[in-house]
Amino acid sequence: MALEDDDELWRSPGWLYPAILIASAAVLSYRSRLLSTKDHKDIKPFLPASCPPASFLSSQRKFLGVFFLALAAQDLQIIYGESFLAHKGFKRDRIALFFIFSHLTSLLLGPLIGIVADHIGRKKACVFYCLLQLIGSLTKQSANNLILWSASISHGLATSLLSSTFESWLVAEHEKSGFRQEWISDTFWLLSFGASVVAIGAGGLANYLVGQLSLGVAAPSLAAAVVASFAAFSIFLFWEENPLPSHAKFMGGLKNDIILCFEKKMLLLGCVHACLDFANTAFWFLWTPTLVADGRGLHSGLLFPCLMACEMLGSAVSAMILCGPWNVRAEDVLRWIYPCAAISLTVPAYDYQEIGVLICAFCIFHVCYGISWPLLARLRSIYVPTEHRAAIMTMFQAPAHAVVVFILINGSIYQQLENSRIFGMSVAGLCLGGYCLHLIYRSRQQLLEKFSTQRP
């Protein structure tokens, strides 16, 4: 197939990326200025009137540094993942099967590995995550198809651990250290903001290894193995193990986790979590095919940093919401953010092809996602019991994995689902998540009214 002339490929406007970065910096600068001048009588416990001590800041840096290494290993695996499989001779349907197998692993084994993590300790589970990334990186280099397919199992399990055990360790360590509950919100928005920075950096490193150094599409995966090794070493060196739960029996813990998941508030929160996870996962599968659907060429490598910068902007806004000066409860804001995200995805759901409008819609979605992730993390820290956190978080992810498997089978293998319909499912899911958030909000309002009427 002939390559398109580089001059004919569509590029995002040169001003877009720096403009979004400047907007993020402006939001954070505005927040800092407001907090420094705000009357201390009105300041909530998190803010400068009771500034977090050095011990909290040290613990925060210790967690974030290790987490960003672990996240970089995951990002390096993903960036050239499809190109790597194509280089190995995989056709489109086999590549889809590889991703299906990975999501099936997360669906079927993810909750079990989350329960194990709660029982053996989150530090050990985080080290195991690094080991899985290392194994996945090395097995992908094999010419043996059976060994190569085992990499999808490693990546599926690693995905479940990354999105559950690291946060579980953080919350348990925060509580063990006796830090104020409000302070953890500061870590959540920094985590979300930094994750976008790491994604941009990992993309740049992968492109440098493949393009500038001409090391081939396997190079990012090998780099991920090195980064995962550093992450494991850092966990051994700097982290302490969480206190283990009192229930030592595995089956007893499994029973308690299942009972907890079927409580009304947990079901609502799990639905909220799964709907956003599904919409985000579907987006990353479909954004490039959607933009090139009318035959246009695209410099996707130039657009990806813009989307990540939008998430950074959203994370900066979440800092205003959670940590001052606004200090609004998470569910109060999220019940409006989900509908905004749904509206942004109605553009590709209607199969609209004007690229400027599509890019604008995609940017809005990622701003909404950047706002939502820290707020959801805050909700989880409030409602999910610490001793069951890893297990319940992996159970929250299970519905999203199930829907992704269904879509990959029907969309990529049997080709019975159009991209616009999948985006439509994402819109419906976000609307459902927004309704669940409204129910959580209404439940809290009823409790507040009940307590206010009981006061003398």
XYZ file of C-alpha atoms in Angstrom:
456
model
C 0.000 0.000 0.000
C 1.418 3.400 -0.939
C 2.184 5.781 1.863
C 0.339 9.087 1.940
C 2.253 12.293 1.370
C 3.172 13.666 4.788
C 1.956 17.109 3.701
C -1.532 15.700 3.047
C -1.967 14.308 6.563
C -4.258 16.308 8.833
C -2.513 17.855 11.828
C -3.984 19.410 14.925
C -3.491 23.208 15.021
C -0.054 24.145 16.326
C -1.530 26.425 18.969
C -3.882 23.813 20.485
C -1.443 21.881 22.677
C 0.338 24.910 24.215
C -3.022 26.661 24.699
C -4.374 23.751 26.757
C -1.170 23.580 28.805
C -1.359 27.327 29.469
C -4.995 26.928 30.542
C -3.991 24.174 33.002
C -1.197 26.327 34.416
C -3.580 29.287 34.686
C -6.125 27.246 36.662
C -3.475 26.002 39.100
C -1.959 29.480 39.422
C -5.391 30.995 40.068
C -6.086 28.334 42.700
C -2.759 28.977 44.409
C -3.373 32.733 44.464
C -6.867 32.329 45.910
C -5.650 29.984 48.633
C -2.821 32.323 49.605
C -5.143 35.331 49.955
C -8.293 33.671 51.277
C -9.517 34.676 54.728
C -8.396 31.896 57.073
C -11.736 31.901 58.887
C -13.402 30.437 55.804
C -10.758 27.830 55.010
C -11.630 24.146 55.126
C -9.308 21.779 57.090
C -7.180 20.904 54.062
C -6.203 24.424 53.194
C -3.304 26.674 54.313
C -4.753 27.318 57.770
C -3.811 23.718 58.609
C -1.239 22.928 55.933
C -0.311 19.229 55.608
C 2.868 18.430 57.541
C 6.171 17.385 56.006
C 5.460 13.745 56.891
C 2.361 13.770 54.660
C 4.193 15.430 51.777
C 7.023 12.900 52.087
C 4.550 9.995 52.052
C 2.778 11.538 49.067
C 5.995 11.866 47.064
C 6.975 8.317 47.985
C 3.726 6.969 46.569
C 3.516 9.153 43.471
C 7.107 8.496 42.398
C 6.615 4.731 42.466
C 3.144 4.856 40.931
C 4.315 6.949 37.998
C 7.064 4.403 37.287
C 4.497 1.588 37.365
C 2.172 3.572 35.120
C 4.964 4.356 32.661
C 5.633 0.625 32.298
C 1.971 0.081 31.394
C 1.905 3.002 28.947
C 5.054 1.823 27.170
C 3.421 -1.572 26.655
C 0.286 -0.044 25.157
C 1.589 2.667 22.814
C 2.993 0.381 20.099
C 1.058 -2.703 21.222
C -1.053 -3.097 18.082
C 1.860 -2.276 15.754
C 4.006 -4.809 17.587
C 1.429 -7.574 17.086
C 1.085 -6.648 13.411
C 4.880 -6.827 13.129
C 4.671 -10.357 14.562
C 2.356 -11.318 11.703
C -0.985 -10.992 13.510
C -3.920 -10.123 11.280
C -6.692 -7.759 12.374
C -8.914 -10.502 13.796
C -6.028 -12.092 15.730
C -5.047 -8.726 17.178
C -8.655 -8.320 18.320
C -8.507 -11.811 19.880
C -5.345 -10.805 21.754
C -7.155 -7.838 23.320
C -10.259 -9.949 23.975
C -8.150 -12.510 25.815
C -6.554 -9.749 27.888
C -9.919 -8.243 28.879
C -11.342 -11.711 29.602
C -8.430 -12.297 31.965
C -9.216 -9.036 33.763
C -12.905 -9.947 33.848
C -12.548 -13.500 35.175
C -9.365 -13.366 37.243
C -9.229 -9.677 38.174
C -11.658 -9.898 41.126
C -9.880 -13.004 42.433
C -6.479 -11.351 42.282
C -7.974 -8.312 44.026
C -9.167 -10.518 46.887
C -5.734 -12.148 47.084
C -4.122 -8.695 47.202
C -6.280 -7.733 50.192
C -5.201 -10.912 51.988
C -1.482 -11.140 51.260
C -0.822 -7.396 51.370
C -0.962 -4.613 48.786
C 2.802 -4.060 48.749
C 3.350 -7.664 47.650
C 0.576 -7.287 45.072
C 2.198 -4.131 43.656
C 5.517 -5.971 43.338
C 3.628 -8.776 41.591
C 2.248 -6.194 39.163
C 5.795 -5.182 38.261
C 6.708 -8.852 37.829
C 3.735 -9.348 35.493
C 4.829 -6.380 33.395
C 8.338 -7.809 33.232
C 7.021 -11.243 32.216
C 4.681 -9.706 29.643
C 7.503 -7.674 28.108
C 9.817 -10.662 27.794
C 7.224 -13.147 26.533
C 6.172 -10.724 23.788
C 9.662 -11.016 22.314
C 9.220 -14.759 21.733
C 8.603 -16.182 18.269
C 6.496 -18.953 19.829
C 2.815 -18.072 19.457
C 1.800 -19.903 22.646
C 4.302 -17.928 24.715
C 3.266 -14.745 22.932
C -0.375 -15.346 23.812
C 0.576 -15.781 27.472
C 1.590 -12.112 27.414
C -2.093 -11.189 27.136
C -2.743 -12.986 30.448
C 0.083 -11.069 32.113
C -1.192 -7.760 30.782
C -4.784 -8.513 31.782
C -3.796 -9.310 35.366
C -1.415 -6.339 35.480
C -4.185 -3.977 34.377
C -6.422 -5.163 37.229
C -3.632 -4.748 39.776
C -2.558 -1.299 38.571
C -6.050 0.146 38.847
C -6.789 -1.319 42.284
C -3.866 -2.306 44.501
C -1.813 0.883 44.230
C -4.735 3.076 45.263
C -5.651 0.556 47.972
C -2.121 0.736 49.386
C -2.279 4.542 49.316
C -5.575 4.798 51.210
C -4.547 2.204 53.817
C -1.184 3.909 54.349
C -2.911 7.285 54.628
C -5.214 5.962 57.347
C -2.426 4.115 59.151
C -0.355 7.295 59.312
C -3.256 9.196 60.875
C -3.390 11.893 58.199
C -6.543 13.977 57.806
C -9.105 12.454 55.447
C -9.302 15.649 53.374
C -5.612 15.581 52.488
C -5.876 12.452 50.350
C -7.808 14.449 47.741
C -4.605 16.385 47.072
C -2.863 13.121 46.200
C -5.714 12.043 43.928
C -5.659 15.117 41.699
C -1.858 15.059 41.538
C -2.036 11.379 40.578
C -4.490 12.118 37.762
C -2.521 15.153 36.568
C 0.761 13.263 36.668
C -0.720 10.249 34.867
C -1.376 12.446 31.836
C 2.172 13.807 31.977
C 3.520 10.243 32.170
C 1.410 9.218 29.158
C 2.833 12.096 27.111
C 6.370 11.267 28.243
C 5.951 7.554 27.534
C 4.619 8.357 24.076
C 7.573 10.620 23.385
C 10.051 8.004 24.606
C 8.409 5.256 22.544
C 8.455 7.414 19.412
C 12.114 8.288 20.031
C 13.098 4.631 20.436
C 11.187 3.515 17.355
C 11.628 6.549 15.109
C 14.851 8.351 15.984
C 16.916 5.377 17.170
C 15.271 2.903 14.756
C 15.236 0.163 17.400
C 11.993 -1.339 16.127
C 8.499 -1.624 17.567
C 9.717 -4.086 20.229
C 11.859 -1.390 21.891
C 9.071 0.267 23.956
C 8.112 -3.112 25.420
C 11.709 -3.771 26.458
C 11.895 -0.268 27.931
C 8.754 -1.119 29.915
C 10.577 -4.113 31.419
C 13.383 -1.831 32.618
C 10.932 0.690 34.094
C 8.927 -2.085 35.799
C 12.138 -3.390 37.374
C 12.907 0.066 38.771
C 9.347 0.297 40.113
C 9.641 -3.082 41.881
C 12.971 -2.071 43.415
C 11.470 1.229 44.619
C 8.514 -0.559 46.223
C 10.875 -2.911 48.079
C 13.001 0.018 49.192
C 10.488 2.704 50.155
C 7.104 1.130 50.900
C 5.856 -0.624 54.014
C 3.246 -3.361 53.947
C -0.344 -2.449 54.799
C -1.817 -3.985 57.955
C -3.361 -7.307 56.946
C -7.113 -7.820 57.549
C -8.316 -9.767 60.554
C -10.267 -12.249 58.383
C -7.539 -14.679 57.359
C -9.727 -17.153 55.467
C -9.892 -16.558 51.735
C -13.459 -17.843 51.242
C -14.708 -15.779 54.159
C -13.173 -12.676 52.618
C -14.710 -13.524 49.233
C -18.150 -13.856 50.823
C -17.797 -10.498 52.583
C -16.652 -8.810 49.369
C -19.650 -10.123 47.426
C -22.070 -9.052 50.176
C -20.542 -5.573 50.212
C -20.782 -5.256 46.422
C -24.534 -5.855 46.545
C -25.204 -3.064 49.012
C -27.184 -0.288 47.347
C -24.526 2.416 47.601
C -21.817 0.042 46.371
C -23.949 -1.008 43.405
C -24.518 2.624 42.488
C -20.852 3.538 42.867
C -19.813 0.434 40.929
C -22.147 1.370 38.081
C -20.739 4.919 38.028
C -17.202 3.534 37.928
C -17.926 0.948 35.210
C -19.726 3.421 32.937
C -16.773 5.824 32.882
C -14.270 2.976 32.458
C -16.192 1.609 29.496
C -16.568 5.005 27.802
C -12.856 5.731 28.174
C -11.773 2.273 26.966
C -14.132 2.428 23.986
C -12.801 5.872 23.129
C -9.184 4.711 22.943
C -10.159 1.817 20.694
C -12.181 4.004 18.334
C -10.806 7.528 18.272
C -8.329 7.007 15.423
C -10.696 4.908 13.217
C -13.372 7.570 13.755
C -11.109 10.411 12.656
C -9.946 8.583 9.507
C -13.342 7.084 8.649
C -13.852 9.367 5.642
C -10.468 8.461 4.179
C -8.453 11.395 5.498
C -4.886 10.911 6.715
C -4.072 11.861 10.286
C -1.039 12.647 12.430
C -2.440 10.903 15.527
C 0.890 11.276 17.315
C 0.411 15.046 17.331
C -3.175 14.843 18.582
C -2.561 12.402 21.449
C -0.657 14.982 23.592
C -3.552 17.418 23.129
C -5.996 14.870 24.558
C -3.673 14.179 27.483
C -3.302 17.913 28.077
C -7.110 18.115 28.248
C -7.046 15.516 31.022
C -4.426 17.638 32.793
C -6.766 20.624 32.529
C -9.591 18.545 33.984
C -7.356 17.391 36.841
C -6.447 21.019 37.576
C -10.154 21.867 37.766
C -10.691 18.901 40.115
C -8.045 20.401 42.415
C -10.188 23.540 42.643
C -13.199 21.377 43.470
C -11.663 18.988 46.005
C -8.840 20.902 47.659
C -9.908 24.512 47.542
C -10.960 27.149 47.113
C -14.337 25.668 46.136
C -14.363 22.523 48.336
C -17.472 20.983 46.792
C -18.462 17.393 47.484
C -17.529 15.007 44.684
C -21.023 13.716 43.898
C -22.386 17.279 43.683
C -20.133 17.953 40.693
C -19.964 14.497 39.098
C -23.717 14.334 38.516
C -23.251 17.224 36.071
C -19.910 16.144 34.597
C -21.220 12.766 33.398
C -23.981 14.323 31.252
C -21.426 16.765 29.798
C -19.182 13.827 28.858
C -22.190 12.049 27.338
C -23.090 15.106 25.252
C -19.527 15.326 23.923
C -19.678 11.724 22.673
C -22.989 12.236 20.896
C -20.969 13.833 18.065
C -19.203 10.575 17.036
C -22.325 8.621 18.034
C -24.212 10.434 15.246
C -21.326 9.594 12.891
C -20.527 13.265 12.328
C -17.405 13.607 10.162
C -16.326 17.275 10.404
C -12.896 16.810 11.952
C -12.785 20.150 13.768
C -16.034 19.369 15.587
C -14.843 15.826 16.373
C -11.585 17.106 17.874
C -13.489 19.639 19.974
C -15.849 16.907 21.234
C -12.938 14.596 22.054
C -11.166 17.365 23.973
C -14.303 18.101 26.011
C -14.666 14.413 26.839
C -11.113 14.259 28.141
C -11.533 17.395 30.232
C -14.581 15.699 31.775
C -12.570 12.516 32.329
C -9.759 14.505 33.966
C -12.272 16.053 36.363
C -14.075 12.778 37.037
C -11.173 10.485 37.941
C -9.974 12.322 41.104
C -13.571 12.878 42.213
C -14.379 9.180 41.803
C -11.221 8.273 43.714
C -12.414 10.543 46.515
C -15.814 8.820 46.550
C -14.137 5.410 46.693
C -11.999 6.530 49.635
C -15.197 7.482 51.493
C -17.502 4.569 50.701
C -15.300 1.520 50.031
C -13.960 -0.193 53.204
C -10.174 -0.182 53.320
C -9.794 -3.892 54.093
C -11.874 -4.846 51.012
C -10.748 -2.078 48.674
C -8.660 -3.967 46.077
C -11.276 -6.706 45.661
C -14.200 -4.313 45.328
C -12.354 -2.048 42.891
C -11.622 -4.987 40.584
C -15.290 -5.990 40.826
C -16.248 -2.439 39.843
C -14.184 -2.880 36.664
C -15.714 -6.242 35.701
C -18.841 -4.893 33.912
C -16.710 -2.581 31.748
C -14.429 -5.485 30.767
C -17.480 -7.605 29.904
C -18.936 -4.929 27.623
C -15.547 -4.333 25.960
C -15.251 -8.078 25.229
C -18.751 -8.052 23.720
C -17.895 -5.047 21.545
C -14.556 -6.463 20.380
C -16.202 -9.741 19.400
C -19.097 -8.129 17.542
C -17.258 -5.077 16.242
C -13.756 -6.270 15.367
C -14.234 -9.974 14.630
C -17.768 -10.289 13.253
C -17.915 -6.590 12.257
C -21.569 -6.319 13.231
C -21.211 -3.125 15.285
C -20.428 0.242 13.763
C -18.206 2.669 15.631
C -21.063 5.140 15.958
C -23.186 2.525 17.747
C -20.391 1.800 20.195
C -20.106 5.507 20.942
C -23.874 5.493 21.382
C -23.504 2.749 23.997
C -20.911 4.925 25.745
C -23.356 7.845 25.767
C -26.073 5.630 27.249
C -23.635 4.331 29.870
C -22.579 7.831 30.904
C -26.229 8.861 31.219
C -26.839 5.806 33.415
C -23.785 6.716 35.504
C -25.088 10.271 35.869
C -28.434 8.935 37.101
C -26.672 6.712 39.663
C -24.709 9.747 40.854
C -27.971 11.638 41.242
C -29.278 8.803 43.432
C -26.118 8.950 45.571
C -26.509 12.728 45.851
C -30.191 12.447 46.784
C -29.417 9.795 49.403
C -26.867 12.106 51.030
C -29.309 15.024 50.963
C -31.938 12.905 52.698
C -29.442 11.960 55.405
C -28.503 15.614 55.921
C -32.169 16.590 56.208
C -32.760 13.775 58.686
C -29.851 14.856 60.891
C -30.884 18.520 60.734
C -34.428 17.715 61.928
C -33.054 15.634 64.829
C -30.998 18.523 66.214
C -32.457 20.181 69.315
